Structures are given as C-alpha cells and as structure tokens.
Amino acid sequence: MITSPENAMYSLADLELSHAMLIGAAMRRLGQGAETLESVAQTAARFFCDQLRDEQGERSACVLARCFKTHRYGLLPPELKVAAEAELPGQVLDPQTRAVALLGTWGDLPAWCARRESVGRQAIPIIDARMLDRMPMLRELFRASGLDWSSFVRGESSTPRKGFEVFLVADADGSPIIPAQEQFVRSHGVKSAVGFSFLLPTQEIFAVVLFTRVRVDAGIADLFQTLALSLKLAVLPLVSAPTFEGMGPDPALDVQDKILSAQNATLQELLAVHEEQARTHLELIGAQKRALDQRAREAAAANKALERINAEQNLVLESSTLGIALVRKRHFQWANRRLEELLGIPLARIQGASTRILYPSYEVYEELSRAAYALLAQGLRSEHTLQLRRRDGTLFWCRFIGKALDSADPEAGSIWMFEDITEAKRAEQERQMMEVQLRQAQKLESVGRLAAGVAHEINTPIQFVSDNVHFVKGAVGDLEGLLDHCRSLALRSGENAATQLAAAEEAADLSFLRENIPKALESSLEGLSRVATIVGSMKEFAHPDQKEMAPVDLNQAIRSTLTIAHNEYKYVADVDTDFGELPLVVCHGGEVNQAVLNIVVNAAHAVADVVQGTDNKGRIGLATRREGESVVVRISDTGTGIPEGIRDQVFDPFFTTKEVGRGTGQGLSIARSIIADKHGGELTFETEVGKGTTFIIRLPLEGRKAAPAPALR
C-alpha cells in the first residue's frame, strides 16, 4: 500500500516505525511554499486524513482532524475576535489575552473541511487557567506539555518538560474528556482520540487532535512522537510569517535566532526519538528473534517427539493383531500389514482399492453399506460380522468395527478394524451347543425330579378310579342277580311276585346302587380328566423346542407349568394367579416354560424355608400384564428374601445357598440366559429380607429384534 511518502496510505491500526518515519519525512515538507501558519495547519489536517486509513484501507482512519494555536486576542482576524467575544459576552478582553484559535480542520463532513465554515468554537479566550475547563480535550493536551499554565496565561515565559507531548484517549465512548458524546462520538463512530502539542519560539502552543474510527493503543500513540517533531520542523520556518490568511506578520522581536535554536533542538529531539524508538524496536526484534529461536527449538523437539510418537504408533499399528484401515469415499487410503494377512491380498492392491473387494456380491455390498452409512451419520459405531473368502479360497469369519472421523460427512473418512474371529465363532458355536445340551439336561433333570411328584399326582386319581371301578363291578354283580330274579318272577307271574321283587331289590340294595353308581362314574371321569391334564402338561413341557420362535399363549403355558410343578409347592404354598389379557407372544415356548418352572421351584424352596416345621402355608403369586410392546410376568413369594450380600450373585452359574442335593445353582442362571440372551428380554427381581422376593420377566411381544447389520462404508 506504500508508494511514495507524499501520496502513500497507511493502516493506522498496523502503523509501524518505518511508516511513521516515512510520514514524518513527508510532513517536514508540508511548509514548503506556504506563506501562513494557517495554510500549513490546513494542509496538515488534510494530510492526516488522507494518509491514515482504516483496517480495510477504504476510508480515512480520521473522522475529524484539527489544528489549534494559541494567539493574542488583539492579533486575531475580525471573525475570530467576534468568536472570542461570544465566549465571554459583556466582558472587555485585553489585547494581550491569549486565545486558543482553530487554525486548520478536515473531516468527514464538508463543514469540517474549512475553518471559516466550521460550526462551534473557533476561538476561546483564556483569561485564566480555569477557562481551559471549557475545553477538556485541549486542557488535558496542554497540561501534558508540562507548562506552568498560570505563568503562560499571564504572558510570562515558561519552559515545558520537553518540546512536544503526545496525548491519547484510547476509548472515546464514555470519556469525560471528549464532549458531545451522543451527537459526535457515537453518531460518527469515534473510537479513540490522539494528538500532540509543542511550544513555538514565540511562546505560543501549536496543537493537533485526531478523532479516529480506529482504536489507537499506547504503542501506536508512541509513534506520533516522530509525527509531532516532523510537523514542528515544518511549522518553525513560518513562525515569523503571518499566522492567518489576509493578515500581516505578527509584530514581535527578531526571533530568527530562536527559530534556528528551536529547529536545532527539534532535530536533536527527533534524532533522540528515532534512536530511542530504534533501540526499542531492536530490543523488540531481538526478543522476537529469541522467541522465534526458542519456538524453533521447541518445534524441533516437538517434531522429534512427534516422529517418535508416529514411529511408536506405526509400530503399534503394524504389530496389532487387528487389521486397521483408513477409508475415504469407499476406498482404502491406508492399511496395515495385518489386513494384508487377513485378506491374503497384497497391501499394494488393498491401498486405493474399493471396499467392494471385501464382499461376496455387489448386492450384499450395497445393502450393508446403506446400513453402515445410517449408523456412521448418527455418530454411532458400525459393527457386523461377515464370512469372507481369502484369495487362496479359504473361508474365515471377520468382524468389522468402524467409526466416522466426522459424523456430518461419514464418506469423507472413517477408521475400520478387522478381526479374524473364526476360532471365537467356532468356540461360540460349541458354547451354544453345550448351552442347549445343558438346558436339555436341566430340563431332563427337572422332569426327573418332578417324575415322583407327577407319579404321586397321578396315583391319587388312579386310586379312587380303581376303587370306584371295583365298586361298580360288585354293584353290577348285584344287579345281575336282581335281573335274574326278576326274569324268573316274570316267568312264574304269581300273586306274590311283587312281594318277591321288592325282597330282591332290598337284597340287591337297589336304592344305594342307583344313588352311588352315577357318583362313582362321575368321580372316575374326573380322575381320568385329572390324569389327562397332568399327562398333557408333561407332554407340553417336555415337547422339544422349535428352531424358530412362534406365537405362544403365554397364560396357557404358565398354567401347564404350574400343573406339573404342583407337587413342588402344594404342601408349602398356595398359588394365586392373576392372568391379564395377552396377545400371542412370539417366543420359544418350551424355553420360557423352563424359565418360569425354575423360578416357581425356586420360590417354593424359599417359602419352604419359612414354613418348615409349622402347619402354615406361604403364598406364591403369578401375574401377567401387557406393557406397551412387552409382556411382563411377575412371580412373587413370601419366602425369606435375598440377603443384600449375595444379590449380585443370584444369576451366576452354579451359585446356590441350598443344601447338597436340593439344587445345582443353575436354575436362575439358565432362566436369565433364556429370557435375556435368547429372547432379548429382561429378568430382574425385587426383594426384601424376611418378606419375600418378586422375579420380573419382561419379554418383547414380537420376539427378539435382530440388530441392523452395519457394513464398511
């Protein structure tokens, strides 16, 4: 943005020492050809507005730039005398009274670009130091110069601390130093005010104030020292020239020696400022260089550490038993050696290849990819298992696990891990087979354990059926005798036939037979029905499970289970049932029966521990309900409850608190495996020591939902 010092433009927010020196060189030439201080001041005000730009370089950084000079009232132009008198109406001013006069102005508005058109105070007489309170901006600027204002107002010589002073209001908004906050500062977006003043050989003060739309900090304000001294050098040759256009030179003593002395002093100050600023910048550069060197050393150490970390990570990746790959746009971008071993494909062919090479067909690839994309887009992990074929034709089971680098765009990148789970799959199949065998063995154990009870249950109805049949057999014999006697009577048909028939009925006890034969037959039918029910329940319970889940009447299944378990609880507990209205439940009916049986038997044992040695009975309750898309079975007992210390072990395999021969510790473990693992349901319990326990079975109505099969994306 810099061309030549006269027409260059500089960002005020990024002003540097080199910029300030170039601007200062141009400012020192502003007095060339000028005939009055007013013309130099006007040129300087416009120069600041033109040279200093905002952050974008499109607008001036200055909202308004103004130059002031103290001047004797008696030597002011007529229009400025009128302005000064208006400040102190009715008061006669001494011609020697100093006034602060507006000398140059430039800004955003046309009225701000000409002194005579400027609205506001153009001249303020300073009859005493308190008058400056009416101009807080100039007051602070002049005070900063270090002059003795009392002596200055009386016209006496005063020596400042130095020949210039820089003034800064970093935050203009709300500052008491800058008036017209609403009308000027806020409405025109003024951020800061910066300026400077210096004493002329005539003992007058020349001041500049810039109101900027760019915030100025102390570092930038320091660079205005160079600008202050440079403008002073431009102004000094015109000290003996007229101050205002159209006015003659100020009557004064010969000040040429003073001007030369002031110029020499100003040059010395400018040199000292440049040396100080150069030293400061050299120190800053040195500090920056040391900081850069330190950063370079830290960066080198960080790079070395990063290289070590990368080497360690690569070692981990290459030593991993998992195949690992980076996938972008469905193509392998990187893969480790283990993936090469898993697939039997050279690494050079894997990298850059489509992930389609993993799948047995394009249809499988597309189907599983869609499922994977849905999971990755939700920020979830994609995982599935697929049987793959190596290049040599061997089959193996592989588990895929993937995660998107950015769920907003999963195709942009994802990390995948591949694990050969063939042995684990085989072990799982063996475990499942053993589990099935164990459940069958447990079922056989249950059936065997219940066999004695079932035999007892069947024996009672069979016994009274047998007694009734014997009774009917004897009764039939008596009836046959009666019938034979009636037949013979009919043949003889004598007068005493009726008497003899009555005697025969009495001998056969016909009234007794007529009353009890129907009862005996009814009792026999009831016993046979009881036997049929028990046999049917046993048949249903022992029926082998189907491979696939099927709709089951769960209430009926529970009734059958209670029938065959009757001998387990009939001496220790009464059973209360509360069957709700349930739809058919998709499940493995036989396995659910097994789970319910295990819990009922467990409840009977718990109740028995409470009532043993007494004539009392406990209670076992079974209730079914539909809750949303699930059915809930609650099996409660009035047993001992489960101690807190063993509640976490209740479902552990082979854990039992029963004496030897009363349980294997597998009943509840198998029940939970059936409900949770096989059916995707829940088996929980609520218990209170001394009051009992309630086991809660929750099963999905439609059976276990198959998880979506994610795939590599």
mmCIF file of N, CA, C and O in Angstrom, residues 117-170:
data_model
loop_
_atom_site.group_PDB
_atom_site.id
_atom_site.type_symbol
_atom_site.label_atom_id
_atom_site.label_comp_id
_atom_site.label_asym_id
_atom_site.label_seq_id
_atom_site.Cartn_x
_atom_site.Cartn_y
_atom_site.Cartn_z
ATOM 1 N N GLU A 117 -16.065 27.858 7.857
ATOM 2 C CA GLU A 117 -17.384 27.241 7.821
ATOM 3 C C GLU A 117 -17.630 26.311 9.007
ATOM 4 O O GLU A 117 -18.728 25.777 9.172
ATOM 5 N N SER A 118 -16.613 26.110 9.809
ATOM 6 C CA SER A 118 -16.724 25.170 10.917
ATOM 7 C C SER A 118 -17.693 25.677 11.967
ATOM 8 O O SER A 118 -17.661 26.845 12.366
ATOM 9 N N VAL A 119 -18.607 24.781 12.368
ATOM 10 C CA VAL A 119 -19.580 25.122 13.394
ATOM 11 C C VAL A 119 -18.965 24.830 14.753
ATOM 12 O O VAL A 119 -18.390 23.770 14.975
ATOM 13 N N GLY A 120 -19.101 25.738 15.678
ATOM 14 C CA GLY A 120 -18.566 25.521 17.011
ATOM 15 C C GLY A 120 -17.583 26.597 17.398
ATOM 16 O O GLY A 120 -17.507 27.676 16.790
ATOM 17 N N ARG A 121 -16.796 26.288 18.405
ATOM 18 C CA ARG A 121 -15.864 27.278 18.944
ATOM 19 C C ARG A 121 -14.636 27.400 18.045
ATOM 20 O O ARG A 121 -13.875 26.451 17.923
ATOM 21 N N GLN A 122 -14.461 28.580 17.486
ATOM 22 C CA GLN A 122 -13.282 28.821 16.656
ATOM 23 C C GLN A 122 -12.200 29.564 17.427
ATOM 24 O O GLN A 122 -11.034 29.511 17.047
ATOM 25 N N ALA A 123 -12.579 30.254 18.496
ATOM 26 C CA ALA A 123 -11.596 30.966 19.330
ATOM 27 C C ALA A 123 -12.137 31.075 20.745
ATOM 28 O O ALA A 123 -13.269 31.517 20.951
ATOM 29 N N ILE A 124 -11.330 30.650 21.715
ATOM 30 C CA ILE A 124 -11.733 30.711 23.119
ATOM 31 C C ILE A 124 -10.668 31.489 23.878
ATOM 32 O O ILE A 124 -9.500 31.056 23.936
ATOM 33 N N PRO A 125 -11.037 32.633 24.445
ATOM 34 C CA PRO A 125 -10.052 33.399 25.225
ATOM 35 C C PRO A 125 -9.746 32.692 26.540
ATOM 36 O O PRO A 125 -10.627 32.089 27.152
ATOM 37 N N ILE A 126 -8.485 32.758 26.934
ATOM 38 C CA ILE A 126 -8.071 32.122 28.181
ATOM 39 C C ILE A 126 -7.660 33.231 29.131
ATOM 40 O O ILE A 126 -6.507 33.661 29.161
ATOM 41 N N ILE A 127 -8.648 33.718 29.883
ATOM 42 C CA ILE A 127 -8.351 34.812 30.815
ATOM 43 C C ILE A 127 -7.728 34.276 32.091
ATOM 44 O O ILE A 127 -7.093 35.022 32.835
ATOM 45 N N ASP A 128 -7.936 32.992 32.345
ATOM 46 C CA ASP A 128 -7.268 32.332 33.460
ATOM 47 C C ASP A 128 -7.224 30.829 33.147
ATOM 48 O O ASP A 128 -7.831 30.355 32.175
ATOM 49 N N ALA A 129 -6.502 30.063 33.990
ATOM 50 C CA ALA A 129 -6.315 28.632 33.727
ATOM 51 C C ALA A 129 -7.633 27.873 33.769
ATOM 52 O O ALA A 129 -7.780 26.825 33.133
ATOM 53 N N ARG A 130 -8.644 28.444 34.482
ATOM 54 C CA ARG A 130 -9.922 27.748 34.584
ATOM 55 C C ARG A 130 -10.691 27.731 33.280
ATOM 56 O O ARG A 130 -11.581 26.915 33.074
ATOM 57 N N MET A 131 -10.357 28.661 32.383
ATOM 58 C CA MET A 131 -11.057 28.694 31.104
ATOM 59 C C MET A 131 -10.839 27.404 30.314
ATOM 60 O O MET A 131 -11.675 27.011 29.499
ATOM 61 N N LEU A 132 -9.715 26.758 30.542
ATOM 62 C CA LEU A 132 -9.449 25.511 29.813
ATOM 63 C C LEU A 132 -10.414 24.400 30.204
ATOM 64 O O LEU A 132 -10.557 23.413 29.483
ATOM 65 N N ASP A 133 -11.090 24.564 31.370
ATOM 66 C CA ASP A 133 -12.065 23.551 31.764
ATOM 67 C C ASP A 133 -13.225 23.480 30.784
ATOM 68 O O ASP A 133 -13.944 22.486 30.727
ATOM 69 N N ARG A 134 -13.401 24.559 30.000
ATOM 70 C CA ARG A 134 -14.464 24.565 28.997
ATOM 71 C C ARG A 134 -14.047 23.785 27.757
ATOM 72 O O ARG A 134 -14.865 23.550 26.875
ATOM 73 N N MET A 135 -12.755 23.451 27.684
ATOM 74 C CA MET A 135 -12.241 22.629 26.574
ATOM 75 C C MET A 135 -11.412 21.492 27.159
ATOM 76 O O MET A 135 -10.184 21.551 27.184
ATOM 77 N N PRO A 136 -12.077 20.448 27.716
ATOM 78 C CA PRO A 136 -11.333 19.390 28.421
ATOM 79 C C PRO A 136 -10.305 18.677 27.545
ATOM 80 O O PRO A 136 -9.255 18.268 28.035
ATOM 81 N N MET A 137 -10.574 18.563 26.256
ATOM 82 C CA MET A 137 -9.612 17.910 25.374
ATOM 83 C C MET A 137 -8.313 18.700 25.317
ATOM 84 O O MET A 137 -7.215 18.171 25.544
ATOM 85 N N LEU A 138 -8.400 20.030 25.013
ATOM 86 C CA LEU A 138 -7.188 20.859 24.939
ATOM 87 C C LEU A 138 -6.565 21.044 26.314
ATOM 88 O O LEU A 138 -5.342 21.145 26.440
ATOM 89 N N ARG A 139 -7.428 21.069 27.342
ATOM 90 C CA ARG A 139 -6.900 21.195 28.708
ATOM 91 C C ARG A 139 -5.928 20.063 29.020
ATOM 92 O O ARG A 139 -4.807 20.292 29.470
ATOM 93 N N GLU A 140 -6.364 18.823 28.742
ATOM 94 C CA GLU A 140 -5.504 17.676 29.039
ATOM 95 C C GLU A 140 -4.288 17.663 28.130
ATOM 96 O O GLU A 140 -3.187 17.290 28.546
ATOM 97 N N LEU A 141 -4.486 18.082 26.869
ATOM 98 C CA LEU A 141 -3.360 18.102 25.930
ATOM 99 C C LEU A 141 -2.315 19.122 26.357
ATOM 100 O O LEU A 141 -1.109 18.846 26.370
ATOM 101 N N PHE A 142 -2.776 20.310 26.751
ATOM 102 C CA PHE A 142 -1.833 21.350 27.164
ATOM 103 C C PHE A 142 -1.179 21.011 28.499
ATOM 104 O O PHE A 142 -0.002 21.284 28.716
ATOM 105 N N ARG A 143 -1.966 20.422 29.404
ATOM 106 C CA ARG A 143 -1.388 20.042 30.686
ATOM 107 C C ARG A 143 -0.283 19.016 30.514
ATOM 108 O O ARG A 143 0.699 19.002 31.249
ATOM 109 N N ALA A 144 -0.483 18.120 29.522
ATOM 110 C CA ALA A 144 0.522 17.077 29.298
ATOM 111 C C ALA A 144 1.851 17.662 28.861
ATOM 112 O O ALA A 144 2.897 17.033 29.008
ATOM 113 N N SER A 145 1.809 18.899 28.304
ATOM 114 C CA SER A 145 3.070 19.508 27.846
ATOM 115 C C SER A 145 3.958 19.937 29.003
ATOM 116 O O SER A 145 5.140 20.223 28.813
ATOM 117 N N GLY A 146 3.380 20.036 30.209
ATOM 118 C CA GLY A 146 4.189 20.362 31.380
ATOM 119 C C GLY A 146 4.398 21.842 31.600
ATOM 120 O O GLY A 146 5.230 22.237 32.428
ATOM 121 N N LEU A 147 3.640 22.713 30.880
ATOM 122 C CA LEU A 147 3.795 24.148 31.080
ATOM 123 C C LEU A 147 3.182 24.583 32.411
ATOM 124 O O LEU A 147 2.226 23.978 32.897
ATOM 125 N N ASP A 148 3.735 25.673 32.954
ATOM 126 C CA ASP A 148 3.106 26.327 34.107
ATOM 127 C C ASP A 148 2.027 27.233 33.545
ATOM 128 O O ASP A 148 2.296 28.329 33.040
ATOM 129 N N TRP A 149 0.758 26.780 33.639
ATOM 130 C CA TRP A 149 -0.317 27.494 32.964
ATOM 131 C C TRP A 149 -0.601 28.852 33.583
ATOM 132 O O TRP A 149 -1.011 29.790 32.888
ATOM 133 N N SER A 150 -0.384 28.974 34.828
ATOM 134 C CA SER A 150 -0.601 30.295 35.445
ATOM 135 C C SER A 150 0.339 31.320 34.838
ATOM 136 O O SER A 150 -0.055 32.446 34.485
ATOM 137 N N SER A 151 1.622 30.968 34.694
ATOM 138 C CA SER A 151 2.598 31.877 34.069
ATOM 139 C C SER A 151 2.269 32.079 32.606
ATOM 140 O O SER A 151 2.383 33.185 32.067
ATOM 141 N N PHE A 152 1.826 30.997 31.929
ATOM 142 C CA PHE A 152 1.537 31.085 30.496
ATOM 143 C C PHE A 152 0.380 32.044 30.236
ATOM 144 O O PHE A 152 0.423 32.869 29.318
ATOM 145 N N VAL A 153 -0.670 31.959 31.064
ATOM 146 C CA VAL A 153 -1.830 32.834 30.879
ATOM 147 C C VAL A 153 -1.443 34.292 31.130
ATOM 148 O O VAL A 153 -1.930 35.217 30.467
ATOM 149 N N ARG A 154 -0.507 34.543 32.074
ATOM 150 C CA ARG A 154 -0.088 35.924 32.369
ATOM 151 C C ARG A 154 0.893 36.445 31.337
ATOM 152 O O ARG A 154 1.338 37.578 31.401
ATOM 153 N N GLY A 155 1.289 35.575 30.384
ATOM 154 C CA GLY A 155 2.205 36.031 29.339
ATOM 155 C C GLY A 155 3.660 35.875 29.703
ATOM 156 O O GLY A 155 4.543 36.357 28.979
ATOM 157 N N GLU A 156 3.950 35.227 30.825
ATOM 158 C CA GLU A 156 5.331 35.039 31.239
ATOM 159 C C GLU A 156 5.922 33.825 30.538
ATOM 160 O O GLU A 156 5.210 32.901 30.138
ATOM 161 N N SER A 157 7.259 33.823 30.392
ATOM 162 C CA SER A 157 7.935 32.688 29.745
ATOM 163 C C SER A 157 7.790 31.443 30.608
ATOM 164 O O SER A 157 7.839 31.507 31.840
ATOM 165 N N SER A 158 7.632 30.325 29.918
ATOM 166 C CA SER A 158 7.510 29.047 30.626
ATOM 167 C C SER A 158 8.220 27.981 29.820
ATOM 168 O O SER A 158 8.120 27.954 28.582
ATOM 169 N N THR A 159 8.945 27.138 30.487
ATOM 170 C CA THR A 159 9.702 26.090 29.795
ATOM 171 C C THR A 159 9.056 24.733 30.070
ATOM 172 O O THR A 159 8.951 24.323 31.228
ATOM 173 N N PRO A 160 8.590 24.032 29.034
ATOM 174 C CA PRO A 160 7.972 22.715 29.247
ATOM 175 C C PRO A 160 9.024 21.655 29.538
ATOM 176 O O PRO A 160 10.230 21.914 29.427
ATOM 177 N N ARG A 161 8.546 20.468 29.912
ATOM 178 C CA ARG A 161 9.480 19.369 30.189
ATOM 179 C C ARG A 161 10.267 19.011 28.938
ATOM 180 O O ARG A 161 11.426 18.676 28.976
ATOM 181 N N LYS A 162 9.592 19.027 27.783
ATOM 182 C CA LYS A 162 10.251 18.784 26.501
ATOM 183 C C LYS A 162 9.478 19.529 25.434
ATOM 184 O O LYS A 162 8.412 20.091 25.703
ATOM 185 N N GLY A 163 10.027 19.575 24.223
ATOM 186 C CA GLY A 163 9.461 20.428 23.189
ATOM 187 C C GLY A 163 8.205 19.881 22.536
ATOM 188 O O GLY A 163 7.719 20.482 21.586
ATOM 189 N N PHE A 164 7.659 18.736 22.993
ATOM 190 C CA PHE A 164 6.431 18.189 22.410
ATOM 191 C C PHE A 164 5.812 17.241 23.439
ATOM 192 O O PHE A 164 6.466 16.842 24.395
ATOM 193 N N GLU A 165 4.553 16.910 23.198
ATOM 194 C CA GLU A 165 3.893 15.939 24.071
ATOM 195 C C GLU A 165 2.796 15.230 23.281
ATOM 196 O O GLU A 165 2.069 15.861 22.508
ATOM 197 N N VAL A 166 2.704 13.880 23.432
ATOM 198 C CA VAL A 166 1.671 13.090 22.759
ATOM 199 C C VAL A 166 0.556 12.815 23.759
ATOM 200 O O VAL A 166 0.803 12.528 24.927
ATOM 201 N N PHE A 167 -0.673 12.924 23.257
ATOM 202 C CA PHE A 167 -1.855 12.772 24.098
ATOM 203 C C PHE A 167 -2.724 11.648 23.519
ATOM 204 O O PHE A 167 -2.852 11.516 22.299
ATOM 205 N N LEU A 168 -3.346 10.788 24.409
ATOM 206 C CA LEU A 168 -4.148 9.659 23.925
ATOM 207 C C LEU A 168 -5.377 9.447 24.811
ATOM 208 O O LEU A 168 -5.268 9.424 26.034
ATOM 209 N N VAL A 169 -6.538 9.312 24.167
ATOM 210 C CA VAL A 169 -7.746 8.785 24.812
ATOM 211 C C VAL A 169 -8.076 7.509 24.038
ATOM 212 O O VAL A 169 -8.647 7.568 22.937
ATOM 213 N N ALA A 170 -7.686 6.357 24.585
ATOM 214 C CA ALA A 170 -7.825 5.088 23.850
ATOM 215 C C ALA A 170 -9.289 4.725 23.614
ATOM 216 O O ALA A 170 -9.648 4.201 22.552
#
